[in-house]
CSV table of C-alpha atoms in Angstrom, one decimal:
chain,number,residue,atom,x,y,z
A,688,UNK,CA,35.3,-61.8,-17.3
A,689,UNK,CA,35.7,-63.3,-13.8
A,690,UNK,CA,36.1,-61.4,-10.5
A,691,UNK,CA,37.9,-62.3,-7.4
A,692,UNK,CA,36.8,-60.9,-4.0
A,693,UNK,CA,39.4,-59.6,-1.6
A,694,UNK,CA,39.2,-60.6,2.0
A,695,UNK,CA,37.6,-58.4,4.7
A,696,UNK,CA,34.9,-57.0,2.5
A,697,UNK,CA,37.3,-55.1,0.2
A,698,UNK,CA,37.4,-55.9,-3.5
A,699,UNK,CA,40.4,-55.6,-5.6
A,700,UNK,CA,40.7,-54.8,-9.2
A,701,UNK,CA,39.8,-57.5,-11.7
A,702,UNK,CA,42.5,-58.7,-14.0
A,703,UNK,CA,42.1,-60.3,-17.4
A,704,UNK,CA,42.6,-64.0,-17.7
A,705,UNK,CA,45.7,-65.4,-19.3
A,706,UNK,CA,45.8,-67.3,-22.4
A,707,UNK,CA,44.9,-70.5,-20.7
A,708,UNK,CA,42.0,-68.9,-18.7
A,709,UNK,CA,43.7,-69.1,-15.3
A,710,UNK,CA,43.8,-66.1,-12.8
A,711,UNK,CA,47.1,-64.3,-12.3
A,712,UNK,CA,48.3,-64.0,-8.7
A,713,UNK,CA,47.9,-60.6,-6.9
A,714,UNK,CA,50.6,-58.1,-7.8
A,715,UNK,CA,51.9,-60.2,-10.7
A,716,UNK,CA,51.6,-59.3,-14.4
A,717,UNK,CA,49.1,-61.2,-16.5
A,718,UNK,CA,49.9,-63.2,-19.5
A,719,UNK,CA,49.0,-60.3,-21.8
A,720,UNK,CA,51.6,-58.1,-20.0
A,721,UNK,CA,49.2,-55.6,-18.3
A,722,UNK,CA,50.5,-54.3,-14.9
A,723,UNK,CA,47.7,-53.3,-12.4
A,724,UNK,CA,48.6,-52.0,-9.0
A,725,UNK,CA,46.8,-53.7,-6.2
A,726,UNK,CA,45.7,-51.8,-3.0
A,727,UNK,CA,46.9,-53.6,0.1
A,728,UNK,CA,45.6,-53.1,3.6
A,729,UNK,CA,42.2,-52.1,2.4
A,730,UNK,CA,40.8,-52.5,5.9
A,731,UNK,CA,42.1,-49.0,6.7
A,732,UNK,CA,40.1,-47.4,3.9
A,733,UNK,CA,36.7,-46.0,5.1
A,734,UNK,CA,33.8,-46.7,2.9
A,735,UNK,CA,31.2,-44.1,2.3
A,736,UNK,CA,28.0,-44.7,4.2
A,737,UNK,CA,24.8,-45.2,2.3
A,738,UNK,CA,26.7,-45.5,-1.0
A,739,UNK,CA,25.6,-48.0,-3.6
A,740,UNK,CA,27.3,-51.4,-3.8
A,741,UNK,CA,28.8,-52.1,-7.3
A,742,UNK,CA,31.6,-51.4,-9.6
A,743,UNK,CA,33.0,-47.9,-10.0
A,744,UNK,CA,35.2,-47.1,-12.9
A,745,UNK,CA,38.4,-45.5,-11.8
A,746,UNK,CA,41.7,-45.3,-13.7
A,747,UNK,CA,40.7,-48.0,-16.2
A,748,UNK,CA,39.9,-50.6,-13.5
A,749,UNK,CA,36.7,-51.6,-11.9
A,750,UNK,CA,36.7,-51.0,-8.2
A,751,UNK,CA,33.8,-52.3,-6.0
A,752,UNK,CA,32.3,-50.1,-3.3
A,753,UNK,CA,30.9,-51.7,-0.2
A,754,UNK,CA,27.3,-51.5,0.8
A,755,UNK,CA,26.3,-49.9,4.2
A,756,UNK,CA,26.1,-53.3,5.8
A,757,UNK,CA,29.6,-54.3,4.5
A,758,UNK,CA,31.0,-50.9,5.5
A,759,UNK,CA,30.1,-51.5,9.1
A,760,UNK,CA,32.3,-54.7,9.1
A,761,UNK,CA,35.5,-54.0,11.0
A,762,UNK,CA,34.4,-50.6,12.3
A,763,UNK,CA,34.5,-50.0,16.0
A,764,UNK,CA,31.3,-49.8,18.0
A,765,UNK,CA,32.1,-46.3,19.1
A,766,UNK,CA,32.4,-45.2,15.5
A,767,UNK,CA,29.2,-46.8,14.3
A,768,UNK,CA,27.1,-45.6,17.2
A,769,UNK,CA,27.9,-41.9,17.6
A,770,UNK,CA,25.5,-39.9,19.9
A,771,UNK,CA,23.2,-37.4,18.3
A,772,UNK,CA,23.9,-33.7,19.2
A,773,UNK,CA,22.0,-32.7,22.3
A,774,UNK,CA,19.7,-29.7,22.5
A,775,UNK,CA,20.7,-26.9,24.8
A,776,UNK,CA,18.9,-27.1,28.0
A,777,UNK,CA,16.8,-24.1,29.0
A,778,UNK,CA,16.7,-22.5,25.6
A,779,UNK,CA,12.9,-22.6,25.5
A,780,UNK,CA,12.6,-21.0,28.9
A,781,UNK,CA,15.0,-18.3,28.0
A,782,UNK,CA,13.0,-17.4,24.9
A,783,UNK,CA,9.8,-17.3,26.9
A,784,UNK,CA,11.5,-15.1,29.4
A,785,UNK,CA,12.7,-12.7,26.7
A,786,UNK,CA,9.2,-12.6,25.1
A,787,UNK,CA,7.7,-11.9,28.5
A,788,UNK,CA,10.2,-9.1,29.0
A,789,UNK,CA,9.3,-7.5,25.7
A,790,UNK,CA,5.6,-7.8,26.3
A,791,UNK,CA,6.0,-6.2,29.7
A,792,UNK,CA,8.0,-3.3,28.2
A,793,UNK,CA,5.4,-2.7,25.5
A,794,UNK,CA,2.6,-2.8,28.1
A,795,UNK,CA,4.4,-0.2,30.3
A,796,UNK,CA,5.0,2.0,27.2
A,797,UNK,CA,1.4,1.8,26.1
A,798,UNK,CA,0.1,2.8,29.6
A,799,UNK,CA,2.5,5.7,29.7
A,800,UNK,CA,1.4,6.8,26.2
A,801,UNK,CA,-2.2,6.7,27.2
A,802,UNK,CA,-1.6,8.7,30.4
A,803,UNK,CA,0.5,11.3,28.4
A,804,UNK,CA,-1.7,11.7,25.3
A,805,UNK,CA,-5.0,11.1,27.0
A,806,UNK,CA,-5.5,14.7,28.2
A,807,UNK,CA,-4.6,16.2,24.8
A,808,UNK,CA,-7.0,13.8,23.0
A,809,UNK,CA,-9.7,14.7,25.5
A,810,UNK,CA,-9.1,18.4,24.9
A,811,UNK,CA,-9.3,18.0,21.1
A,812,UNK,CA,-12.4,15.9,21.2
A,813,UNK,CA,-14.2,18.4,23.6
A,814,UNK,CA,-13.1,21.3,21.4
A,815,UNK,CA,-15.0,19.9,18.5
A,816,UNK,CA,-18.1,19.0,20.5
A,817,UNK,CA,-21.2,21.1,20.7
A,818,UNK,CA,-22.1,22.4,24.1
A,819,UNK,CA,-25.5,20.7,24.0
A,820,UNK,CA,-24.0,17.3,23.2
A,821,UNK,CA,-21.4,17.8,25.9
A,822,UNK,CA,-24.1,18.5,28.5
A,823,UNK,CA,-26.2,15.5,27.4
A,824,UNK,CA,-23.6,12.8,26.8
A,825,UNK,CA,-20.8,13.8,29.1
A,826,UNK,CA,-17.1,14.7,28.6
A,827,UNK,CA,-16.1,11.4,27.0
A,828,UNK,CA,-18.5,11.6,24.1
A,829,UNK,CA,-17.2,11.6,20.6
A,830,UNK,CA,-18.4,14.6,18.6
A,831,UNK,CA,-21.0,13.7,16.1
A,832,UNK,CA,-20.7,15.5,13.9
A,833,UNK,CA,-17.5,17.6,14.7
A,834,UNK,CA,-18.3,21.3,14.9
A,835,UNK,CA,-16.2,24.5,14.6
A,836,UNK,CA,-18.6,26.7,16.5
A,837,UNK,CA,-16.3,26.9,19.6
A,838,UNK,CA,-13.3,28.2,17.5
A,839,UNK,CA,-15.6,30.7,15.8
A,840,UNK,CA,-16.8,32.0,19.1
A,841,UNK,CA,-13.2,32.5,20.3
A,842,UNK,CA,-12.4,34.9,17.5
A,843,UNK,CA,-15.8,36.7,17.2
A,844,UNK,CA,-16.5,37.5,20.9
A,845,UNK,CA,-15.5,40.9,22.4
A,846,UNK,CA,-12.8,39.4,24.6
A,847,UNK,CA,-11.7,36.9,22.0
A,848,UNK,CA,-8.3,35.4,21.1
A,849,UNK,CA,-7.3,37.8,18.4
A,850,UNK,CA,-5.4,40.2,20.7
A,851,UNK,CA,-3.9,37.5,22.9
A,852,UNK,CA,-2.6,35.6,19.9
A,853,UNK,CA,-1.1,38.7,18.4
A,854,UNK,CA,0.5,39.8,21.6
A,855,UNK,CA,1.9,36.3,22.3
A,856,UNK,CA,3.5,36.1,18.8
A,857,UNK,CA,5.2,39.5,19.2
A,858,UNK,CA,6.5,38.7,22.7
A,859,UNK,CA,7.9,35.3,21.6
A,860,UNK,CA,9.5,36.7,18.5
A,861,UNK,CA,11.3,39.5,20.3
A,862,UNK,CA,12.5,37.3,23.1
A,863,UNK,CA,13.6,34.6,20.6
A,864,UNK,CA,15.8,37.0,18.6
A,865,UNK,CA,17.2,38.6,21.7
A,866,UNK,CA,18.0,35.4,23.4
A,867,UNK,CA,19.6,33.8,20.4
A,868,UNK,CA,21.8,36.8,19.7
A,869,UNK,CA,23.0,37.5,23.2
A,870,UNK,CA,23.3,33.8,24.2
A,871,UNK,CA,25.4,33.0,21.1
A,872,UNK,CA,27.7,35.9,21.8
A,873,UNK,CA,28.0,35.2,25.5
A,874,UNK,CA,28.6,31.5,24.9
A,875,UNK,CA,31.4,32.2,22.4
A,876,UNK,CA,33.0,34.6,24.8
A,877,UNK,CA,32.9,32.1,27.6
A,878,UNK,CA,34.1,29.2,25.4
A,879,UNK,CA,36.9,30.8,23.2
A,880,UNK,CA,37.9,34.2,24.6
A,881,UNK,CA,40.3,34.6,27.5
A,882,UNK,CA,39.8,37.4,30.1
A,883,UNK,CA,40.2,37.7,33.8
A,884,UNK,CA,37.4,36.1,35.9
A,885,UNK,CA,35.9,34.3,32.9
A,886,UNK,CA,35.2,31.0,34.7
A,887,UNK,CA,34.0,32.6,37.9
A,888,UNK,CA,31.6,34.9,36.1
A,889,UNK,CA,30.3,32.0,34.0
A,890,UNK,CA,29.5,29.7,37.0
A,891,UNK,CA,27.9,32.6,39.0
A,892,UNK,CA,25.6,33.3,36.0
A,893,UNK,CA,24.8,29.6,35.5
A,894,UNK,CA,24.0,29.3,39.3
A,895,UNK,CA,21.0,31.4,38.8
A,896,UNK,CA,19.3,28.4,37.2
A,897,UNK,CA,19.0,27.0,40.8
A,898,UNK,CA,16.8,30.0,41.8
A,899,UNK,CA,13.1,29.3,41.3
A,900,UNK,CA,11.2,31.7,39.1
A,901,UNK,CA,8.6,32.4,41.8
A,902,UNK,CA,11.3,33.8,44.0
A,903,UNK,CA,12.2,36.6,41.6
A,904,UNK,CA,8.7,37.6,40.6
A,905,UNK,CA,8.2,40.1,43.5
A,906,UNK,CA,11.6,41.9,42.9
A,907,UNK,CA,11.0,42.1,39.2
A,908,UNK,CA,7.5,43.4,39.8
A,909,UNK,CA,8.8,46.2,42.1
A,910,UNK,CA,11.6,47.1,39.6
A,911,UNK,CA,9.1,47.4,36.7
A,912,UNK,CA,6.7,49.4,38.7
A,913,UNK,CA,9.4,51.8,39.9
A,914,UNK,CA,10.5,52.6,36.3
A,915,UNK,CA,6.8,52.9,35.1
A,916,UNK,CA,6.8,49.8,32.9
A,917,UNK,CA,4.0,47.9,34.5
A,918,UNK,CA,1.3,46.7,32.1
A,919,UNK,CA,3.4,47.4,29.1
A,920,UNK,CA,5.0,45.4,26.3
A,921,UNK,CA,8.5,46.0,27.6
A,922,UNK,CA,7.6,44.6,30.9
A,923,UNK,CA,6.8,41.3,29.2
A,924,UNK,CA,10.1,41.0,27.4
A,925,UNK,CA,12.9,42.8,29.3
A,926,UNK,CA,13.4,40.1,32.0
A,927,UNK,CA,14.1,37.5,29.3
A,928,UNK,CA,15.4,39.2,26.2
A,929,UNK,CA,19.1,39.5,27.3
A,930,UNK,CA,19.9,35.8,27.3
A,931,UNK,CA,19.2,32.6,29.1
A,932,UNK,CA,21.5,30.9,31.6
A,933,UNK,CA,20.5,27.5,30.2
A,934,UNK,CA,21.0,28.5,26.6
A,935,UNK,CA,24.5,30.0,27.4
A,936,UNK,CA,25.5,26.9,29.3
A,937,UNK,CA,24.5,24.5,26.5
A,938,UNK,CA,26.0,26.6,23.7
A,939,UNK,CA,29.3,27.1,25.6
A,940,UNK,CA,29.7,23.3,26.0
A,941,UNK,CA,29.1,22.8,22.2
A,942,UNK,CA,31.3,25.8,21.1
A,943,UNK,CA,34.2,24.3,23.1
A,944,UNK,CA,34.1,21.3,20.8
A,945,UNK,CA,34.8,23.2,17.6
A,946,UNK,CA,38.2,22.1,16.3
A,947,UNK,CA,40.9,24.7,17.0
A,948,UNK,CA,42.7,23.9,13.7
A,949,UNK,CA,39.7,25.2,11.7
A,950,UNK,CA,39.6,28.4,13.8
A,951,UNK,CA,43.3,29.0,13.5
A,952,UNK,CA,43.1,28.5,9.7
A,953,UNK,CA,40.3,31.1,9.4
A,954,UNK,CA,42.3,33.5,11.6
A,955,UNK,CA,45.3,33.1,9.3
A,956,UNK,CA,43.1,33.9,6.4
A,957,UNK,CA,42.2,37.2,8.1
A,958,UNK,CA,38.8,36.3,9.6
A,959,UNK,CA,37.7,38.4,12.6
A,960,UNK,CA,35.6,37.3,15.6
A,961,UNK,CA,32.2,37.9,14.1
A,962,UNK,CA,33.1,36.3,10.8
A,963,UNK,CA,34.6,33.3,12.6
A,964,UNK,CA,31.4,33.0,14.7
A,965,UNK,CA,29.0,33.4,11.9
A,966,UNK,CA,30.7,31.3,9.2
A,967,UNK,CA,32.3,28.5,11.3
A,968,UNK,CA,31.0,28.2,14.8
A,969,UNK,CA,27.3,28.7,14.2
A,970,UNK,CA,27.0,26.3,11.1
A,971,UNK,CA,28.8,23.5,13.0
A,972,UNK,CA,26.4,23.9,15.9
A,973,UNK,CA,23.2,24.4,13.9
A,974,UNK,CA,21.3,21.4,15.4
A,975,UNK,CA,21.7,22.5,19.0
A,976,UNK,CA,20.8,26.1,18.0
A,977,UNK,CA,17.6,24.9,16.4
A,978,UNK,CA,16.8,22.9,19.5
A,979,UNK,CA,17.3,26.0,21.6
A,980,UNK,CA,15.0,28.0,19.3
A,981,UNK,CA,12.3,25.4,19.9
A,982,UNK,CA,12.9,25.4,23.7
A,983,UNK,CA,12.7,29.2,23.8
A,984,UNK,CA,9.5,29.3,21.8
A,985,UNK,CA,7.8,26.7,23.8
A,986,UNK,CA,8.9,28.2,27.1
A,987,UNK,CA,7.7,31.7,26.4
A,988,UNK,CA,4.6,30.7,24.5
A,989,UNK,CA,3.5,28.8,27.6
A,990,UNK,CA,4.7,31.4,30.1
A,991,UNK,CA,1.8,32.2,32.5
A,992,UNK,CA,3.0,33.5,35.9
A,993,UNK,CA,4.9,36.6,34.9
A,994,UNK,CA,2.4,37.9,32.3
A,995,UNK,CA,-0.5,37.4,34.7
A,996,UNK,CA,1.4,39.4,37.4
A,997,UNK,CA,2.7,42.3,35.4
A,998,UNK,CA,-0.3,42.9,33.1
A,999,UNK,CA,-3.9,43.7,33.8
A,1000,UNK,CA,-6.8,44.0,31.4
A,1001,UNK,CA,-7.1,42.7,27.9
A,1002,UNK,CA,-4.7,45.1,26.2
A,1003,UNK,CA,-1.5,43.1,26.8
A,1004,UNK,CA,-3.0,39.7,27.7
A,1005,UNK,CA,-1.1,36.7,26.3
A,1006,UNK,CA,-2.7,33.5,25.2
A,1007,UNK,CA,-2.2,31.6,28.4
A,1008,UNK,CA,-3.8,34.3,30.5
A,1009,UNK,CA,-6.6,34.5,28.0
A,1010,UNK,CA,-7.2,30.8,28.2
A,1011,UNK,CA,-7.3,30.9,32.0
A,1012,UNK,CA,-9.8,33.8,31.9
A,1013,UNK,CA,-12.2,31.7,29.8
A,1014,UNK,CA,-13.0,29.5,32.7
A,1015,UNK,CA,-14.2,32.3,34.9
A,1016,UNK,CA,-15.7,34.3,32.1
A,1017,UNK,CA,-17.8,31.4,30.6
A,1018,UNK,CA,-18.7,29.4,33.6
A,1019,UNK,CA,-19.1,25.7,32.9
A,1020,UNK,CA,-18.7,26.2,29.2
A,1021,UNK,CA,-16.0,23.6,28.9
A,1022,UNK,CA,-16.2,23.1,25.2
A,1023,UNK,CA,-15.1,26.8,24.7
A,1024,UNK,CA,-12.3,26.4,27.3
A,1025,UNK,CA,-11.0,23.3,25.6
A,1026,UNK,CA,-11.1,25.1,22.2
A,1027,UNK,CA,-8.9,27.8,23.6
A,1028,UNK,CA,-6.5,25.1,25.1
A,1029,UNK,CA,-6.3,23.3,21.8
A,1030,UNK,CA,-5.6,26.5,19.9
A,1031,UNK,CA,-2.9,27.4,22.4
A,1032,UNK,CA,-1.0,24.1,22.0
A,1033,UNK,CA,-1.5,23.7,18.2
A,1034,UNK,CA,1.5,25.9,17.1
A,1035,UNK,CA,3.8,24.0,19.5
A,1036,UNK,CA,2.7,20.6,18.1
A,1037,UNK,CA,3.3,21.8,14.6
A,1038,UNK,CA,6.8,23.1,15.5
A,1039,UNK,CA,7.8,19.8,17.1
A,1040,UNK,CA,6.6,17.8,14.1
A,1041,UNK,CA,8.5,20.0,11.6
A,1042,UNK,CA,11.8,20.2,13.5
A,1043,UNK,CA,11.8,16.7,15.0
A,1044,UNK,CA,14.8,15.7,12.9
A,1045,UNK,CA,16.9,18.6,14.1
A,1046,UNK,CA,16.0,17.8,17.7
A,1047,UNK,CA,17.1,14.2,17.2
A,1048,UNK,CA,20.4,15.3,15.7
A,1049,UNK,CA,21.1,17.8,18.4
A,1050,UNK,CA,20.5,15.1,21.1
A,1051,UNK,CA,22.8,12.7,19.3
A,1052,UNK,CA,25.6,15.3,18.9
A,1053,UNK,CA,25.4,16.4,22.5
A,1054,UNK,CA,25.5,12.7,23.7
A,1055,UNK,CA,28.6,12.1,21.6
A,1056,UNK,CA,30.4,15.1,22.9
């Protein structure tokens, strides 16, 4: 079989020879009667780069493909020499800048964490250090081995921590129950009920948040002394048990976000105010209520000024006042003082670890509202 090469680097289809062995002209039928279509103007057909040169079977005819060198024939210089894509200028410097920013952020956070957690770590390490080791090696020594003698001394001495812990737990429990009950009722009244002077009374009550606590200590002390409640359990709880302006303000803002359609549906079903409050409003605002519970516990567990002023003697001494008395009672015995400090903050740390999910949810709900 013989092949004829088409001009301009393109190859046509081979045709069988005639009976006499001569080639048939392009576009004409051969002596054996086979009709093969010829492709004209093959210069406009782009050849595939880097393809092999040789026959390719297509539709019963052998079609030659051009080699890369042949494919470049007849192609414009602009098409054969396309510029490579350029890299974006400054991308490396931008990445370095971003990494430097991240590194600076983590350095600042690490320094803040050390400054915040350092005193607590120092307190815990000192609490488990023996007094002899503390005197010989200094305050930054690591206890070797850790000892519990300081905590044992707190509960076995005459003026130990048994009574202060018991009094503090009772005070916090009563104040917590009172504040939650009265704050929820007051917040619901300010949020959903309508009565004359509601908004004025609410903002006057909330304005008491602007008054420092130290300003009201002397008037409260005189009031408790006049009614004979000085150095009693009631003097510790009465100024705080009837609600908190901060709690009422926060609950009111969340109670106002309860859908009115749900409240109207429950009213149609015959629900009263207390049932509506307990079965609808409180469950929908459970995260913020849990957060308020934690805030109340932390605030009154750490309360120091009012118990120190209104009580005297060890009978109604709370844990903060007892911890402060350790410094003067056991002069220079810092291991015992740090044991009392660690014991005072341990319940709060446990509460924060247990209820951290509720705190996160309440912060997110408040932000969305």
